[in-house]
Amino acid sequence: MALKNAIIAQRYATALFELSHDQNSDTETLAELQELTKVLQANPNLVKVINAKNINESAKREVLKTLTEPASQLVTNLVNMSFDYQRFDLLPQIVQEYQILVYRSIGHMTAEVKTVVELDADQIDRLKQVIVKRFGAKAVDLEQTIDPSLLGGVIISANNQIVDGSLATKLAAIRQSIVH
């Protein structure tokens, strides 16, 4: 089910990206979608109301109309279509997939970094430079996660690739080479 939802979210995001790209409104559409996601995260009951079977459709449409009032036609159409096809709960995934497409088109990327301790500003800047070089991006956003099990080093996940420079992995490789 999760894989099916991921594929559906990618398809919706791809279709939206093609439309917004044709209209040269990728970043504006992304900003609107990010605001919409913030509203949905701040109001988790909103998704429950939209998905509730005991609330009539006209009341749900009024909620959607209020939600999309300041939005562009593209975003409004996406929200309405996701509601019409019972995929409203996939909106956050669709936004995430859309962001990946927009970022890729402008050479921007997001990387998840796992370390044992929190990195300081200088370390973050140096790591960003390494990631930009390694992946050929123009800019990078880092999402840092602290993982004490690494013992030391860093694991970088970006563009469906994992660069594992953790001490735990290196020790495991040494252990494996000694055993064999």
XYZ file of N, CA and C in Angstrom:
540
model
N 0.827 -1.202 0.000
C 0.000 0.000 0.000
C 0.866 1.259 0.000
N 1.922 1.242 0.829
C 2.798 2.419 0.896
C 3.487 2.656 -0.442
N 3.923 1.567 -1.093
C 4.567 1.706 -2.393
C 3.587 2.254 -3.422
N 2.368 1.761 -3.380
C 1.339 2.230 -4.298
C 1.103 3.733 -4.082
N 1.002 4.160 -2.817
C 0.809 5.580 -2.525
C 1.998 6.414 -2.971
N 3.204 5.892 -2.821
C 4.401 6.616 -3.262
C 4.379 6.810 -4.774
N 3.967 5.781 -5.491
C 3.893 5.873 -6.956
C 2.814 6.877 -7.365
N 1.687 6.822 -6.690
C 0.601 7.772 -6.987
C 1.064 9.199 -6.722
N 1.736 9.419 -5.587
C 2.231 10.762 -5.251
C 3.224 11.246 -6.302
N 4.098 10.362 -6.771
C 5.056 10.740 -7.811
C 4.343 11.130 -9.105
N 3.311 10.399 -9.454
C 2.583 10.699 -10.696
C 1.869 12.050 -10.613
N 1.221 12.304 -9.490
C 0.559 13.592 -9.309
C 1.589 14.715 -9.344
N 2.712 14.522 -8.652
C 3.761 15.544 -8.598
C 4.346 15.793 -9.982
N 4.554 14.736 -10.733
C 5.103 14.875 -12.086
C 4.141 15.649 -12.982
N 2.874 15.322 -12.910
C 1.878 16.033 -13.718
C 1.827 17.507 -13.328
N 1.828 17.773 -12.040
C 1.819 19.159 -11.566
C 3.077 19.887 -12.015
N 4.223 19.229 -11.912
C 5.478 19.851 -12.318
C 5.462 20.205 -13.807
N 4.962 19.312 -14.620
C 4.898 19.594 -16.065
C 4.034 20.822 -16.339
N 2.911 20.929 -15.647
C 2.029 22.085 -15.821
C 2.677 23.368 -15.308
N 3.239 23.310 -14.107
C 3.839 24.524 -13.530
C 5.088 24.933 -14.297
N 5.826 23.958 -14.790
C 7.040 24.265 -15.553
C 6.685 24.965 -16.864
N 5.616 24.510 -17.508
C 5.155 25.154 -18.740
C 4.738 26.598 -18.490
N 4.254 26.882 -17.278
C 3.801 28.229 -16.924
C 4.889 29.041 -16.215
N 6.106 28.469 -16.125
C 7.219 29.120 -15.418
C 6.839 29.539 -13.998
N 6.142 28.651 -13.306
C 5.696 28.981 -11.953
C 6.086 27.893 -10.941
N 7.194 27.213 -11.208
C 7.613 26.115 -10.330
C 7.812 26.569 -8.890
N 8.643 27.585 -8.690
C 8.979 27.990 -7.322
C 7.781 28.622 -6.616
N 6.949 29.357 -7.354
C 5.759 29.948 -6.746
C 4.774 28.864 -6.318
N 4.600 27.868 -7.184
C 3.702 26.759 -6.873
C 4.237 25.979 -5.673
N 5.548 25.763 -5.637
C 6.144 25.061 -4.504
C 5.924 25.832 -3.205
N 6.096 27.133 -3.245
C 5.889 27.950 -2.038
C 4.439 27.837 -1.554
N 3.492 27.868 -2.480
C 2.072 27.716 -2.106
C 1.815 26.351 -1.483
N 2.390 25.319 -2.092
C 2.190 23.965 -1.586
C 2.835 23.773 -0.213
N 3.967 24.411 0.000
C 4.614 24.313 1.309
C 3.760 25.001 2.377
N 3.149 26.130 2.026
C 2.240 26.800 2.969
C 1.022 25.926 3.255
N 0.490 25.312 2.226
C -0.646 24.408 2.391
C -0.274 23.249 3.318
N 0.906 22.696 3.133
C 1.380 21.599 3.979
C 1.498 22.049 5.427
N 1.987 23.262 5.650
C 2.087 23.796 7.012
C 0.713 23.887 7.656
N -0.267 24.340 6.896
C -1.637 24.442 7.416
C -2.166 23.052 7.776
N -1.927 22.082 6.911
C -2.407 20.719 7.173
C -1.700 20.100 8.379
N -0.414 20.388 8.529
C 0.328 19.859 9.682
C -0.119 20.531 10.980
N -0.427 21.809 10.903
C -0.872 22.538 12.094
C -2.298 22.158 12.493
N -3.052 21.643 11.538
C -4.450 21.268 11.776
C -4.704 19.833 11.317
N -4.198 18.840 12.050
C -4.350 17.446 11.607
C -5.805 16.991 11.507
N -6.684 17.640 12.235
C -8.101 17.272 12.152
C -8.721 17.661 10.814
N -8.096 18.575 10.125
C -8.598 19.008 8.826
C -8.630 17.835 7.839
N -7.561 17.054 7.814
C -7.513 15.888 6.930
C -8.580 14.878 7.353
N -8.777 14.726 8.657
C -9.797 13.791 9.152
C -11.191 14.242 8.720
N -11.434 15.539 8.774
C -12.733 16.071 8.348
C -12.950 15.800 6.863
N -11.931 16.078 6.058
C -12.053 15.876 4.611
C -12.271 14.400 4.278
N -11.655 13.506 5.049
C -11.785 12.067 4.783
C -12.973 11.417 5.488
N -13.636 12.152 6.371
C -14.738 11.578 7.148
C -15.920 11.217 6.250
N -16.468 10.055 6.499
C -17.604 9.594 5.695
C -18.931 10.156 6.197
N -18.961 10.612 7.452
C -20.221 11.100 8.029
C -20.436 12.606 7.802
N -19.530 13.262 7.099
C -19.693 14.685 6.778
C -20.033 14.788 5.295
N -21.077 15.578 4.996
C -21.520 15.624 3.599
C -20.506 16.352 2.713
N -20.589 16.044 1.433
C -19.603 16.533 0.470
C -19.630 18.054 0.335
N -20.783 18.670 0.411
C -20.851 20.133 0.255
C -20.117 20.842 1.391
N -20.187 20.303 2.598
C -19.453 20.885 3.725
C -17.948 20.724 3.510
N -17.559 19.583 2.998
C -16.137 19.354 2.708
C -15.648 20.310 1.621
N -16.476 20.517 0.612
C -16.094 21.423 -0.483
C -15.935 22.859 0.030
N -16.762 23.247 0.980
C -16.627 24.582 1.584
C -15.294 24.719 2.321
N -14.906 23.663 3.025
C -13.612 23.662 3.719
C -12.485 23.777 2.694
N -12.574 23.012 1.615
C -11.550 23.068 0.567
C -11.496 24.446 -0.088
N -12.668 25.029 -0.293
C -12.727 26.363 -0.905
C -12.025 27.385 -0.010
N -12.270 27.308 1.287
C -11.615 28.207 2.236
C -10.110 27.962 2.260
N -9.733 26.706 2.214
C -8.329 26.317 2.252
C -7.567 26.823 1.029
N -8.211 26.823 -0.120
C -7.527 27.178 -1.371
C -7.840 28.596 -1.851
N -8.550 29.356 -1.056
C -8.944 30.712 -1.464
C -7.766 31.561 -1.949
N -6.658 31.607 -1.197
C -5.553 32.446 -1.669
C -4.655 31.753 -2.702
N -4.927 30.509 -3.045
C -4.029 29.710 -3.884
C -4.241 29.970 -5.370
N -3.216 29.627 -6.140
C -3.292 29.716 -7.593
C -4.244 28.643 -8.121
N -4.581 28.751 -9.389
C -5.485 27.779 -10.008
C -4.862 26.385 -10.010
N -3.549 26.297 -10.241
C -2.879 24.990 -10.246
C -3.019 24.287 -8.894
N -2.743 25.002 -7.826
C -2.814 24.417 -6.491
C -4.258 24.079 -6.143
N -5.174 24.971 -6.478
C -6.595 24.710 -6.232
C -7.042 23.454 -6.963
N -6.639 23.317 -8.223
C -7.006 22.130 -9.009
C -6.417 20.860 -8.394
N -5.174 20.936 -7.926
C -4.552 19.771 -7.297
C -5.320 19.354 -6.043
N -5.648 20.307 -5.202
C -6.376 20.008 -3.964
C -7.737 19.406 -4.299
N -8.448 20.010 -5.218
C -9.779 19.502 -5.591
C -9.697 18.115 -6.224
N -8.715 17.923 -7.079
C -8.568 16.619 -7.728
C -8.184 15.544 -6.710
N -7.296 15.888 -5.785
C -6.920 14.901 -4.764
C -8.137 14.535 -3.906
N -9.013 15.503 -3.665
C -10.251 15.220 -2.930
C -11.186 14.348 -3.765
N -11.383 14.723 -5.020
C -12.297 13.986 -5.896
C -11.913 12.514 -6.034
N -10.612 12.225 -6.045
C -10.142 10.851 -6.228
C -9.737 10.181 -4.905
N -10.237 10.729 -3.791
C -9.967 10.199 -2.453
C -8.467 10.034 -2.173
N -7.700 11.057 -2.532
C -6.256 11.032 -2.316
C -5.789 12.257 -1.511
N -6.703 12.874 -0.812
C -6.380 14.095 -0.075
C -5.280 13.853 0.959
N -5.292 12.680 1.565
C -4.282 12.376 2.575
C -2.880 12.200 1.980
N -2.778 12.116 0.654
C -1.478 12.008 -0.022
C -0.857 13.364 -0.341
N -1.566 14.448 -0.060
C -1.034 15.775 -0.400
C 0.376 16.031 0.137
N 0.672 15.716 1.397
C 2.048 15.949 1.863
C 3.094 15.185 1.044
N 2.792 13.944 0.668
C 3.708 13.169 -0.171
C 3.835 13.777 -1.556
N 2.731 14.237 -2.097
C 2.754 14.859 -3.421
C 3.622 16.108 -3.378
N 3.469 16.908 -2.337
C 4.271 18.128 -2.188
C 5.748 17.770 -2.082
N 6.052 16.747 -1.314
C 7.447 16.321 -1.158
C 8.036 15.884 -2.505
N 7.295 15.107 -3.252
C 7.765 14.662 -4.568
C 7.898 15.843 -5.536
N 6.957 16.766 -5.452
C 7.011 17.953 -6.301
C 8.256 18.790 -5.971
N 8.547 18.918 -4.685
C 9.736 19.678 -4.268
C 10.999 19.054 -4.849
N 11.084 17.751 -4.841
C 12.243 17.061 -5.416
C 12.389 17.424 -6.894
N 11.292 17.412 -7.614
C 11.326 17.734 -9.047
C 11.752 19.188 -9.284
N 11.200 20.098 -8.502
C 11.552 21.521 -8.654
C 13.022 21.730 -8.318
N 13.435 21.185 -7.182
C 14.833 21.341 -6.772
C 15.775 20.761 -7.826
N 15.447 19.598 -8.348
C 16.291 18.970 -9.372
C 16.391 19.869 -10.608
N 15.302 20.503 -10.973
C 15.304 21.335 -12.179
C 16.157 22.598 -12.026
N 16.337 23.053 -10.785
C 17.144 24.263 -10.573
C 18.520 23.943 -9.972
N 18.856 22.652 -9.886
C 20.149 22.254 -9.367
C 20.267 22.330 -7.860
N 19.138 22.300 -7.191
C 19.094 22.369 -5.725
C 18.763 20.968 -5.211
N 19.356 20.594 -4.108
C 19.051 19.273 -3.570
C 18.977 19.303 -2.056
N 18.354 18.279 -1.507
C 18.275 18.104 -0.068
C 19.037 16.833 0.267
N 19.858 16.905 1.294
C 20.623 15.742 1.733
C 20.349 15.496 3.211
N 20.170 14.235 3.553
C 20.016 13.858 4.961
C 21.388 13.437 5.460
N 21.795 14.011 6.574
C 23.114 13.741 7.135
C 22.942 13.168 8.535
N 23.537 12.001 8.763
C 23.510 11.391 10.094
C 24.902 11.486 10.690
N 24.970 12.018 11.901
C 26.230 12.138 12.620
C 26.019 11.743 14.078
N 27.125 11.567 14.788
C 27.047 11.219 16.208
C 26.711 12.451 17.044
N 27.285 13.583 16.674
C 27.042 14.841 17.386
C 26.558 15.886 16.400
N 25.950 16.925 16.921
C 25.466 18.000 16.060
C 26.651 18.760 15.462
N 26.556 19.057 14.177
C 27.614 19.777 13.482
C 27.498 21.270 13.752
N 28.650 21.951 13.836
C 28.622 23.408 13.988
C 28.514 24.042 12.601
N 28.360 25.340 12.547
C 28.131 26.063 11.286
C 29.269 25.848 10.288
N 30.516 25.862 10.763
C 31.665 25.672 9.881
C 31.662 24.269 9.279
N 31.375 23.270 10.101
C 31.311 21.892 9.606
C 30.183 21.724 8.598
N 29.064 22.353 8.863
C 27.929 22.283 7.936
C 28.303 22.898 6.596
N 28.947 24.060 6.617
C 29.371 24.715 5.368
C 30.337 23.842 4.584
N 31.327 23.248 5.270
C 32.298 22.379 4.581
C 31.604 21.145 4.009
N 30.681 20.585 4.773
C 29.952 19.414 4.296
C 29.083 19.761 3.087
N 28.456 20.913 3.112
C 27.653 21.357 1.964
C 28.522 21.472 0.715
N 29.723 22.017 0.869
C 30.636 22.158 -0.274
C 31.013 20.788 -0.850
N 31.270 19.828 0.035
C 31.613 18.474 -0.409
C 30.430 17.854 -1.154
N 29.232 18.027 -0.619
C 28.036 17.448 -1.247
C 27.764 18.104 -2.595
N 27.911 19.418 -2.670
C 27.712 20.136 -3.933
C 28.667 19.590 -4.996
N 29.931 19.401 -4.635
C 30.918 18.858 -5.575
C 30.593 17.425 -5.971
N 30.312 16.619 -4.975
C 30.091 15.191 -5.214
C 28.869 14.930 -6.096
N 27.798 15.680 -5.867
C 26.551 15.423 -6.585
C 26.296 16.411 -7.724
N 27.177 17.391 -7.909
C 27.024 18.332 -9.009
C 25.846 19.282 -8.860
N 25.479 19.581 -7.627
C 24.352 20.487 -7.378
C 24.848 21.930 -7.329
N 23.917 22.856 -7.435
C 24.247 24.276 -7.280
C 24.107 24.701 -5.827
N 23.178 24.068 -5.120
C 22.940 24.380 -3.714
C 22.405 23.138 -3.021
N 22.561 23.101 -1.696
C 22.101 21.939 -0.942
C 21.534 22.374 0.401
N 20.451 21.745 0.784
C 19.880 21.902 2.129
C 20.223 20.637 2.896
N 20.664 20.797 4.138
C 20.986 19.644 4.964
C 19.913 19.424 6.015
N 19.531 18.171 6.173
C 18.645 17.762 7.259
C 19.482 16.844 8.137
N 19.855 17.337 9.311
C 20.760 16.586 10.169
C 20.001 15.733 11.181
N 20.466 14.498 11.337
C 19.934 13.572 12.321
C 21.093 13.097 13.194
N 20.868 13.047 14.480
C 21.879 12.566 15.415
C 21.651 11.075 15.640
N 22.710 10.270 15.440
C 22.624 8.816 15.607
C 23.862 8.323 16.348
N 23.756 8.131 17.652
C 24.907 7.712 18.455
C 25.482 6.348 18.067
N 24.715 5.519 17.383
C 25.192 4.195 17.003
C 26.275 4.239 15.928
N 26.493 5.393 15.302
C 27.508 5.512 14.258
C 28.929 5.487 14.817
N 29.095 5.823 16.084
C 30.381 5.910 16.765
C 31.199 7.118 16.305
N 31.173 7.435 15.056
C 31.901 8.570 14.491
C 31.646 8.622 12.998
N 32.080 9.689 12.356
C 31.904 9.804 10.916
C 30.537 10.358 10.545
N 30.161 10.102 9.301
C 28.926 10.672 8.774
C 28.338 9.745 7.715
N 27.010 9.729 7.634
C 26.300 9.044 6.545
C 25.472 10.101 5.822
N 25.644 10.177 4.511
C 24.925 11.161 3.700
C 23.980 10.417 2.758
N 22.711 10.804 2.782
C 21.724 10.251 1.854
C 21.227 11.392 0.975
N 21.445 11.248 -0.338
C 21.017 12.283 -1.280
C 20.872 11.673 -2.666
N 19.889 12.155 -3.397
C 19.664 11.686 -4.776
C 19.643 10.158 -4.887
N 18.942 9.524 -3.972
C 18.818 8.064 -3.950
C 20.163 7.351 -3.824
N 21.151 8.017 -3.252
C 22.462 7.423 -3.004
C 22.802 7.592 -1.531
N 23.585 6.658 -1.026
C 24.044 6.742 0.354
C 25.559 6.693 0.356
N 26.170 7.675 0.987
C 27.616 7.713 1.161
C 27.851 7.457 2.645
N 28.409 6.284 2.948
C 28.576 5.874 4.340
C 30.035 6.024 4.758
N 30.299 7.052 5.531
C 31.629 7.286 6.072
C 31.626 7.126 7.579
N 30.754 6.257 8.070
C 30.642 6.099 9.521
C 31.703 5.138 10.040
N 32.122 5.370 11.248
C 33.108 4.519 11.906
C 32.541 3.119 12.134
N 31.273 3.019 12.444
C 30.641 1.715 12.664
C 30.742 0.849 11.414
N 30.524 1.410 10.247
C 30.609 0.657 8.993
C 32.052 0.268 8.702
N 32.979 1.174 8.947
C 34.395 0.866 8.715
C 34.865 -0.251 9.647
N 34.443 -0.211 10.904
C 34.811 -1.277 11.836
C 34.202 -2.613 11.410
N 32.977 -2.580 10.940
C 32.320 -3.798 10.472
C 33.067 -4.377 9.271
N 33.545 -3.513 8.375
C 34.300 -3.976 7.204
C 35.630 -4.595 7.635
N 36.304 -3.979 8.606
C 37.559 -4.537 9.112
C 37.306 -5.892 9.767
N 36.254 -5.944 10.588
C 35.888 -7.197 11.249
C 35.612 -8.290 10.208
N 34.909 -7.931 9.166
C 34.557 -8.891 8.106
C 35.820 -9.373 7.393
N 36.781 -8.475 7.128
C 37.992 -8.865 6.425
C 38.876 -9.760 7.287
N 38.842 -9.558 8.604
C 39.622 -10.398 9.516
C 39.024 -11.800 9.574
N 37.714 -11.875 9.623
C 37.028 -13.160 9.724
C 37.228 -13.993 8.468
N 37.267 -13.378 7.310
C 37.393 -14.127 6.035
C 38.778 -14.077 5.597
